PDB file of C-alpha atoms in Angstrom:
ATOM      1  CA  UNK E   1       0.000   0.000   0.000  1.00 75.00           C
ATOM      2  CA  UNK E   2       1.309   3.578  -0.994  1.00 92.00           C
ATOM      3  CA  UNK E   3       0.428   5.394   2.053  1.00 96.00           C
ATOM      4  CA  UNK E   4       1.869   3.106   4.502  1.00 97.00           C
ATOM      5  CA  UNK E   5       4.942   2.435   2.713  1.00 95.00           C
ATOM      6  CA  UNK E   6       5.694   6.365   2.304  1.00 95.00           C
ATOM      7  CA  UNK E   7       4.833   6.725   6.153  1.00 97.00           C
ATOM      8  CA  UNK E   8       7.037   4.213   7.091  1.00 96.00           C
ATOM      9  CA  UNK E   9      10.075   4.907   4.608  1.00 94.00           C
ATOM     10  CA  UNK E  10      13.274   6.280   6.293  1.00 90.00           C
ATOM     11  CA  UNK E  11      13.875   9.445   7.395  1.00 90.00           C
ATOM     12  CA  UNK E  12      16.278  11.294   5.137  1.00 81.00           C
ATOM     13  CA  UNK E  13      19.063  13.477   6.997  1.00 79.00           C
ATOM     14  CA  UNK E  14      17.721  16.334   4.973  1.00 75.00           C
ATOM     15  CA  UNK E  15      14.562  16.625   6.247  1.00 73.00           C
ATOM     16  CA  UNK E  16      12.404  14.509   4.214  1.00 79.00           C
ATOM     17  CA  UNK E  17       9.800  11.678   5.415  1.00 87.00           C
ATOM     18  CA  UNK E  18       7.846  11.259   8.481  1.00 95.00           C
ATOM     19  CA  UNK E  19       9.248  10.840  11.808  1.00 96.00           C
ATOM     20  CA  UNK E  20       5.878   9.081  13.187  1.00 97.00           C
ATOM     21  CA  UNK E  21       7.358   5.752  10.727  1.00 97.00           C
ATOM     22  CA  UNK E  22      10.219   5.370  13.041  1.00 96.00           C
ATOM     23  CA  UNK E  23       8.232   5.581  16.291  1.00 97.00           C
ATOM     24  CA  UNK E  24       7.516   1.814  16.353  1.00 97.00           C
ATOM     25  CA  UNK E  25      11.167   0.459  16.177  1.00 96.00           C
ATOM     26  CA  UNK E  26      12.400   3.324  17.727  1.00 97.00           C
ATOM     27  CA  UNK E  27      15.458   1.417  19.970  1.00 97.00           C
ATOM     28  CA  UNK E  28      18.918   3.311  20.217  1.00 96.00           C
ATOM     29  CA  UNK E  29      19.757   1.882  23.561  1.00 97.00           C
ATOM     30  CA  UNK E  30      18.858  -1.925  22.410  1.00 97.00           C
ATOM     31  CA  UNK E  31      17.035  -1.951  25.861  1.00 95.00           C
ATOM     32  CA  UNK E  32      13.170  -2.091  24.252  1.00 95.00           C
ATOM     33  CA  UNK E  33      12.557  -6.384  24.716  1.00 95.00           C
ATOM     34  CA  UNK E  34      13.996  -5.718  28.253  1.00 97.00           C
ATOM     35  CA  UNK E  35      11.809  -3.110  29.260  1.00 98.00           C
ATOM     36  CA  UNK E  36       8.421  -3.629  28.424  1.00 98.00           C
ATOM     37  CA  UNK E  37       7.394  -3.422  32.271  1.00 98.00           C
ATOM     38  CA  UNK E  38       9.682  -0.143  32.498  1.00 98.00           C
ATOM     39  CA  UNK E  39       9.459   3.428  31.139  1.00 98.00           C
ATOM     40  CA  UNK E  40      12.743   4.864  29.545  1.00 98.00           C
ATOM     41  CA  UNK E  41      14.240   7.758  27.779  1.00 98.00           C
ATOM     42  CA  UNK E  42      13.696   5.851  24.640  1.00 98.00           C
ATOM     43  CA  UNK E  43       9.951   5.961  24.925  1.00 98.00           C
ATOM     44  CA  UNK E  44      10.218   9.406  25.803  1.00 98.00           C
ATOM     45  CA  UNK E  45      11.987  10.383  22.854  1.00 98.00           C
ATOM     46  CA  UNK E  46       9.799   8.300  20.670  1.00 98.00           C
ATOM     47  CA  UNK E  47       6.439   9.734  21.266  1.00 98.00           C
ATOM     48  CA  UNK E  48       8.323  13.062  20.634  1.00 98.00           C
ATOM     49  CA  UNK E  49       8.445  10.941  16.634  1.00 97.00           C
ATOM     50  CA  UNK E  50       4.946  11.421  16.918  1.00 97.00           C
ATOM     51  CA  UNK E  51       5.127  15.105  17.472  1.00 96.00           C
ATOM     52  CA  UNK E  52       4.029  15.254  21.242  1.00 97.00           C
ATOM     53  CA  UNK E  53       6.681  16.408  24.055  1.00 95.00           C
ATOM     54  CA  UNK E  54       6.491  14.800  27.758  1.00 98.00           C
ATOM     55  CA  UNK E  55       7.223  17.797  30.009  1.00 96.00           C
ATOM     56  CA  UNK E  56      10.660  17.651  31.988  1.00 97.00           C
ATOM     57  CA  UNK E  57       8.914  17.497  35.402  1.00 98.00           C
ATOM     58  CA  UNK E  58       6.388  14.200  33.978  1.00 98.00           C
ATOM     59  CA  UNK E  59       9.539  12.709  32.711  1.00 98.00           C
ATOM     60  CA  UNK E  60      11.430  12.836  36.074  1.00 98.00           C
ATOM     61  CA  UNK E  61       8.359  11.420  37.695  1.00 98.00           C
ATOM     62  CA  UNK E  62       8.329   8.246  34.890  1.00 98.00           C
ATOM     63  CA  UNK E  63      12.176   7.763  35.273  1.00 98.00           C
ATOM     64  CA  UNK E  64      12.869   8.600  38.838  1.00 98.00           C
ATOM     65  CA  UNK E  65      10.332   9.481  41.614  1.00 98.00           C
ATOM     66  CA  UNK E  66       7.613   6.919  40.586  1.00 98.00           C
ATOM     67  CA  UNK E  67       9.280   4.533  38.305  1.00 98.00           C
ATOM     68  CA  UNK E  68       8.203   1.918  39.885  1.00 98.00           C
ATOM     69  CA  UNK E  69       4.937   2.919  40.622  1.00 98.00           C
ATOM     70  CA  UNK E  70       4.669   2.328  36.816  1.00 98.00           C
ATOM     71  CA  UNK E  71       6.209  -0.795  36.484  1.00 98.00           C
ATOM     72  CA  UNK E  72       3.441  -2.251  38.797  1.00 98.00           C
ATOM     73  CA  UNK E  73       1.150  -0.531  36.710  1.00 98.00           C
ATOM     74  CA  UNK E  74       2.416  -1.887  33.561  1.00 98.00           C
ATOM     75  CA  UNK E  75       3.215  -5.440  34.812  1.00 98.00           C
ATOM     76  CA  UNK E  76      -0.983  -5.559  35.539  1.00 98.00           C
ATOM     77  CA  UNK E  77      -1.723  -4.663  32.161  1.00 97.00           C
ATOM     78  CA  UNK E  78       0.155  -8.223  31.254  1.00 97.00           C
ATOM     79  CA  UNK E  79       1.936  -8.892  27.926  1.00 97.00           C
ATOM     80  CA  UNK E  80       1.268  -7.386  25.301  1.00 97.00           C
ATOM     81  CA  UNK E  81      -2.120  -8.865  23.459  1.00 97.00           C
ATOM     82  CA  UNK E  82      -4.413  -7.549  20.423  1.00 98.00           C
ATOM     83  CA  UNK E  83      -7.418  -5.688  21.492  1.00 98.00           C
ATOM     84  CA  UNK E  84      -9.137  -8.008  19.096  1.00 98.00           C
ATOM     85  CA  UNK E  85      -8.540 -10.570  21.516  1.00 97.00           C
ATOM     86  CA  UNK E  86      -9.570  -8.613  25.080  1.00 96.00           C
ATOM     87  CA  UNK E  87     -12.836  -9.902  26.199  1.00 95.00           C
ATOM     88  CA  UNK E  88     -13.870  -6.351  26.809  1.00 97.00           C
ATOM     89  CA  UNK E  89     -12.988  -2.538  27.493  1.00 97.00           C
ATOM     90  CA  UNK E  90     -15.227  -1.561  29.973  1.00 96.00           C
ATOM     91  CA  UNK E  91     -13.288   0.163  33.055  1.00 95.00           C
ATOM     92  CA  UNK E  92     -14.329  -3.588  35.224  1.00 94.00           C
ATOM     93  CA  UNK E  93     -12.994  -5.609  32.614  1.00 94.00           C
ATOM     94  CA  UNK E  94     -10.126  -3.830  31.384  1.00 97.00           C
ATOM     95  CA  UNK E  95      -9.131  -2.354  34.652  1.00 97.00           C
ATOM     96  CA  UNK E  96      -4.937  -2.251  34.630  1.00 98.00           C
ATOM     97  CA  UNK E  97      -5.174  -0.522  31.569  1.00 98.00           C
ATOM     98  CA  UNK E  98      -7.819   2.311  32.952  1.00 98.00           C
ATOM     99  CA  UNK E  99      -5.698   2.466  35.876  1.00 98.00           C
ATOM    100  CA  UNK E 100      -2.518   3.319  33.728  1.00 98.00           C
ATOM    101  CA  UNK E 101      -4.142   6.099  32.035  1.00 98.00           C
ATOM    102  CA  UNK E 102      -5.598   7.643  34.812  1.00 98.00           C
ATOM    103  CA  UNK E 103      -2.046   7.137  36.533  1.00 98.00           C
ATOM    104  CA  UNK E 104      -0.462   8.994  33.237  1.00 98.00           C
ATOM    105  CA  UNK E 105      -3.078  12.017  33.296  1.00 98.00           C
ATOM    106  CA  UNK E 106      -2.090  12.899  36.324  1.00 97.00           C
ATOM    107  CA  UNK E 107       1.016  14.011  35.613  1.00 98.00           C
ATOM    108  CA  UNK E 108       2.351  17.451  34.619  1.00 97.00           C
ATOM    109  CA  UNK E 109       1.597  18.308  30.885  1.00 96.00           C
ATOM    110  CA  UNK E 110       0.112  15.210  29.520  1.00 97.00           C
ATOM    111  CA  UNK E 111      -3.173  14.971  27.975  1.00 97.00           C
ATOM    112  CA  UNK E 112      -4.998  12.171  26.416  1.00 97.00           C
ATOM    113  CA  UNK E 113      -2.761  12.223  23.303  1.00 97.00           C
ATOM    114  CA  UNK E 114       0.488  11.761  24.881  1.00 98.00           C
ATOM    115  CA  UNK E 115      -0.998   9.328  27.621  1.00 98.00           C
ATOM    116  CA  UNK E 116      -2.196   7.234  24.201  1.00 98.00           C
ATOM    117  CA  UNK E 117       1.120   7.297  22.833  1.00 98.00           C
ATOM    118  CA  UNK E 118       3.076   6.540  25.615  1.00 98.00           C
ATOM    119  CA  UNK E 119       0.781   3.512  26.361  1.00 98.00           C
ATOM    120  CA  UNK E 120       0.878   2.344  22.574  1.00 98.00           C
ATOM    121  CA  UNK E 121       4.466   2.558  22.887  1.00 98.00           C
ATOM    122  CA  UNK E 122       4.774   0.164  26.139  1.00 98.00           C
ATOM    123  CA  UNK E 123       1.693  -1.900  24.525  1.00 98.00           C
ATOM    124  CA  UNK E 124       1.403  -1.472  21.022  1.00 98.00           C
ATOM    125  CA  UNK E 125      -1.126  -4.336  19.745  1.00 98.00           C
ATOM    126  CA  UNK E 126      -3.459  -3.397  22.985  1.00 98.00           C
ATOM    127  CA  UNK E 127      -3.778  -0.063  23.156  1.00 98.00           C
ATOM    128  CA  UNK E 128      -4.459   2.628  20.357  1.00 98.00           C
ATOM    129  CA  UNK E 129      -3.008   5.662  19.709  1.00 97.00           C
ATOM    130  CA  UNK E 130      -5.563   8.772  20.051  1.00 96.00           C
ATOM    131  CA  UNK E 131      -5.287  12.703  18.639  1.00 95.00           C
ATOM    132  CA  UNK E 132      -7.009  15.176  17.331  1.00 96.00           C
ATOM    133  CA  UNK E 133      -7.176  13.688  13.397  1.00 96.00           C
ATOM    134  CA  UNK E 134      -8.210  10.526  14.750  1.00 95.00           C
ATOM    135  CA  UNK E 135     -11.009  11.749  16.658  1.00 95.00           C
ATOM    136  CA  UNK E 136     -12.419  13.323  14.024  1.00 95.00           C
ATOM    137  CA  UNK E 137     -11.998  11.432  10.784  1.00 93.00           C
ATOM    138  CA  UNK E 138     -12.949   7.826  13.214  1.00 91.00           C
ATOM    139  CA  UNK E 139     -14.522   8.898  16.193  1.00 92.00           C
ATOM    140  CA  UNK E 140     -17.079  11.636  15.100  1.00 92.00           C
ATOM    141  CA  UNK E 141     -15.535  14.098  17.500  1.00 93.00           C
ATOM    142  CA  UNK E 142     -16.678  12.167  20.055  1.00 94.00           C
ATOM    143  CA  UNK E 143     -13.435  12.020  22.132  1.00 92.00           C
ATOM    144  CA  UNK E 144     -14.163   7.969  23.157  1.00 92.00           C
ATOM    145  CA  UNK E 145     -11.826   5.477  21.439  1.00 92.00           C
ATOM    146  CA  UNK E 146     -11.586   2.245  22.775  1.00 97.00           C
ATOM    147  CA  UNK E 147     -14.868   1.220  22.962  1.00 96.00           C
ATOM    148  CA  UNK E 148     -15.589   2.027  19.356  1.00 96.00           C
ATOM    149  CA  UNK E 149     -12.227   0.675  18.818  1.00 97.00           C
ATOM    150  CA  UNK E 150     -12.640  -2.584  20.372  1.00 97.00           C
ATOM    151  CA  UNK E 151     -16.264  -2.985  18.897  1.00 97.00           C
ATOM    152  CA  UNK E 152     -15.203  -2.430  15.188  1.00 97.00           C
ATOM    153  CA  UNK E 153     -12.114  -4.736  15.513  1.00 97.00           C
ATOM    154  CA  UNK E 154     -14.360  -7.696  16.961  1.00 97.00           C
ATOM    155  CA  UNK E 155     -17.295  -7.237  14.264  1.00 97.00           C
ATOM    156  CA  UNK E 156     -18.065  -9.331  11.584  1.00 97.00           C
ATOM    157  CA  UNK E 157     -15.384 -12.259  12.730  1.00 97.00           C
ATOM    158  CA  UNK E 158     -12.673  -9.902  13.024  1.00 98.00           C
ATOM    159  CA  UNK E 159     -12.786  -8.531   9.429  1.00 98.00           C
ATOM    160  CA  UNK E 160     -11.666  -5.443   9.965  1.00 98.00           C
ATOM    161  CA  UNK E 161      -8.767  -6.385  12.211  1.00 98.00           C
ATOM    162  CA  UNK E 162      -7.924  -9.143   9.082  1.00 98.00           C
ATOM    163  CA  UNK E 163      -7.998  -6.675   6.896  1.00 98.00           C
ATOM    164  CA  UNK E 164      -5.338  -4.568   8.836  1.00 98.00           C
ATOM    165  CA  UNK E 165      -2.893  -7.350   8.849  1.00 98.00           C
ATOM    166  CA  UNK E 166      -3.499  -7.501   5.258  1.00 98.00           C
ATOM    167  CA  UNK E 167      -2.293  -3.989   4.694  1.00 97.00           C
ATOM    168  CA  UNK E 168       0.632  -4.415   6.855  1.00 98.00           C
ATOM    169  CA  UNK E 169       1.642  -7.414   4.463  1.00 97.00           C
ATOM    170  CA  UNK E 170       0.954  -5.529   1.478  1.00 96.00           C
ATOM    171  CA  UNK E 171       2.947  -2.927   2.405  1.00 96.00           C
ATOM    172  CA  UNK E 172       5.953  -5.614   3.695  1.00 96.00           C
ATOM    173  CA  UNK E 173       6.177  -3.641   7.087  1.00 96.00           C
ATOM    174  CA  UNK E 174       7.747  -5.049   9.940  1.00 93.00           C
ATOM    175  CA  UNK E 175       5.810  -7.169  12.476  1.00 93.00           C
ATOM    176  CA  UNK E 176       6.652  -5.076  15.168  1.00 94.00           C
ATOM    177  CA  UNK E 177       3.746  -2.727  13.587  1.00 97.00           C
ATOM    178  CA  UNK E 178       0.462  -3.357  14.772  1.00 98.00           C
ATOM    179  CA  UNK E 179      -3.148  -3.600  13.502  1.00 98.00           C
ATOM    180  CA  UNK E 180      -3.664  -0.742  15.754  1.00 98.00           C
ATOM    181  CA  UNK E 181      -0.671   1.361  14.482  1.00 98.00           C
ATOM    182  CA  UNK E 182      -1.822   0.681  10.608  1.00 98.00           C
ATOM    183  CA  UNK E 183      -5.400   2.085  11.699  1.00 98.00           C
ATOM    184  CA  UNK E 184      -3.589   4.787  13.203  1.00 98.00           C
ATOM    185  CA  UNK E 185      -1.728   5.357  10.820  1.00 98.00           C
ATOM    186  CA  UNK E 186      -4.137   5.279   7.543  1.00 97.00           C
ATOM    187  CA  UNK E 187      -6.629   7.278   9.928  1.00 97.00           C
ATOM    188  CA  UNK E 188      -4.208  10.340  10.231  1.00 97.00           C
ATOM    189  CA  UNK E 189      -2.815   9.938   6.750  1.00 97.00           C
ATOM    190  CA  UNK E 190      -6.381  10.536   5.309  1.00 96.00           C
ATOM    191  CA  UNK E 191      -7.495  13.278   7.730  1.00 97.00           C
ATOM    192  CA  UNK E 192      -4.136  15.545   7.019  1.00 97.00           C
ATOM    193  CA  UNK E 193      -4.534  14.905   3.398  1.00 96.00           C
ATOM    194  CA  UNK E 194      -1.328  13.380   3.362  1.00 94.00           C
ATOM    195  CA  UNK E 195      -2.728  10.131   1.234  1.00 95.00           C
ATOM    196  CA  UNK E 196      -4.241  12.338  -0.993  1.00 93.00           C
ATOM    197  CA  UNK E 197      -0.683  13.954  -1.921  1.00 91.00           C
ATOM    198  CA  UNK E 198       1.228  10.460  -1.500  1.00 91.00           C
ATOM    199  CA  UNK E 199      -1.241   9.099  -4.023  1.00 91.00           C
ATOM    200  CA  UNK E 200      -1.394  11.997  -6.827  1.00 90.00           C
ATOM    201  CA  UNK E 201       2.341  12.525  -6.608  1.00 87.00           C
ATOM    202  CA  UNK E 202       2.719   8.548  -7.583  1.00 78.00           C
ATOM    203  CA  UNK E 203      -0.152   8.615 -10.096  1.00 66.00           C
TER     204      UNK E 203
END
């Protein structure tokens, strides 16, 4: 697929492509596998990819003062899983991950976007990335994601999840990209007009 292959091409040293495609593999320090249960300057640095900044007094509380009132938080959420495959979102069923975000809001400077992205970055297949092109080309406006998320991904045996994958193979990305991230990604591509310039300049 055009649009997710010019998202995801690498970023040229003079300026051109889009930093967002390197937010998923993002891993100077080699650390990432080790340190899915841990917040780390490389997460913080890769939501800044995606064009949000986490405020010097939010990222001292991450890495320092309540580092490991995080890791608890993020060793409840569990492995990593699709959100195809979580029973349900509700703030009952899907309580460590309500618990995270509410944890992450509280803190200096973040609002719902950043908390998304840093979550998608410790969780990537489970939780979705949220902004403001996203809530209005999928959501309506309507500010609520993953309920509607979770409810289009299970309809219709999965299809729409399915058909995700099937872009991600089209477009021979990585694995490490997730259903979520391609929805994301297609989502904010369309509402910029981005795929509308990827696809007439490749006509």
């Amino acid at each position: 697929m055009k649009v997710l292959s010019a998202y995801f091409a690498p970023v040229t040293r003079g300026g051109g492509g889009f930093t967002g495609g390197q937010f998923d593999a993002f891993d100077p320090s080699g650390t990432r596998s080790a340190s899915v249960n841990t917040f780390t300057s490389d997460d913080l640095v890769a939501v800044s990819l995606l064009s949000v900044e986490v405020s010097a007094r939010a990222a001292l509380e991450l890495l320092v003062y309540q580092r490991r009132r995080y890791e608890v938080l993020l060793e409840a959420l569990g492995p990593d899983m699709d959100l195809v495959d979580v029973p349900s979102v509700t703030k009952s069923d899907f309580a460590p991950a309500w618990e995270m975000w509410s944890a992450l809001s509280e803190l200096p400077g973040l609002g719902p976007t950043t908390v998304s992205k840093l979550m998608a970055r410790k969780r990537p297949r489970m939780i979705p990335i949220f902004d403001s092109v996203v809530n209005e080309v999928a959501l309506g406006g309507s500010g609520v994601l993953w309920s509607p998320m979770h409810a289009a991904l299970t309809r219709n045996n999965h299809a729409l999840h399915q058909r995700l994958l099937d872009c991600r193979a089209d477009a021979r990305l990585n694995a490490c990209i997730s259903a979520l991230r391609v929805f994301d990604v297609l989502a904010w591509m369309d509402g910029t007009g981005n795929s509308d310039r990827i696809l007439a300049s490749q006509a």
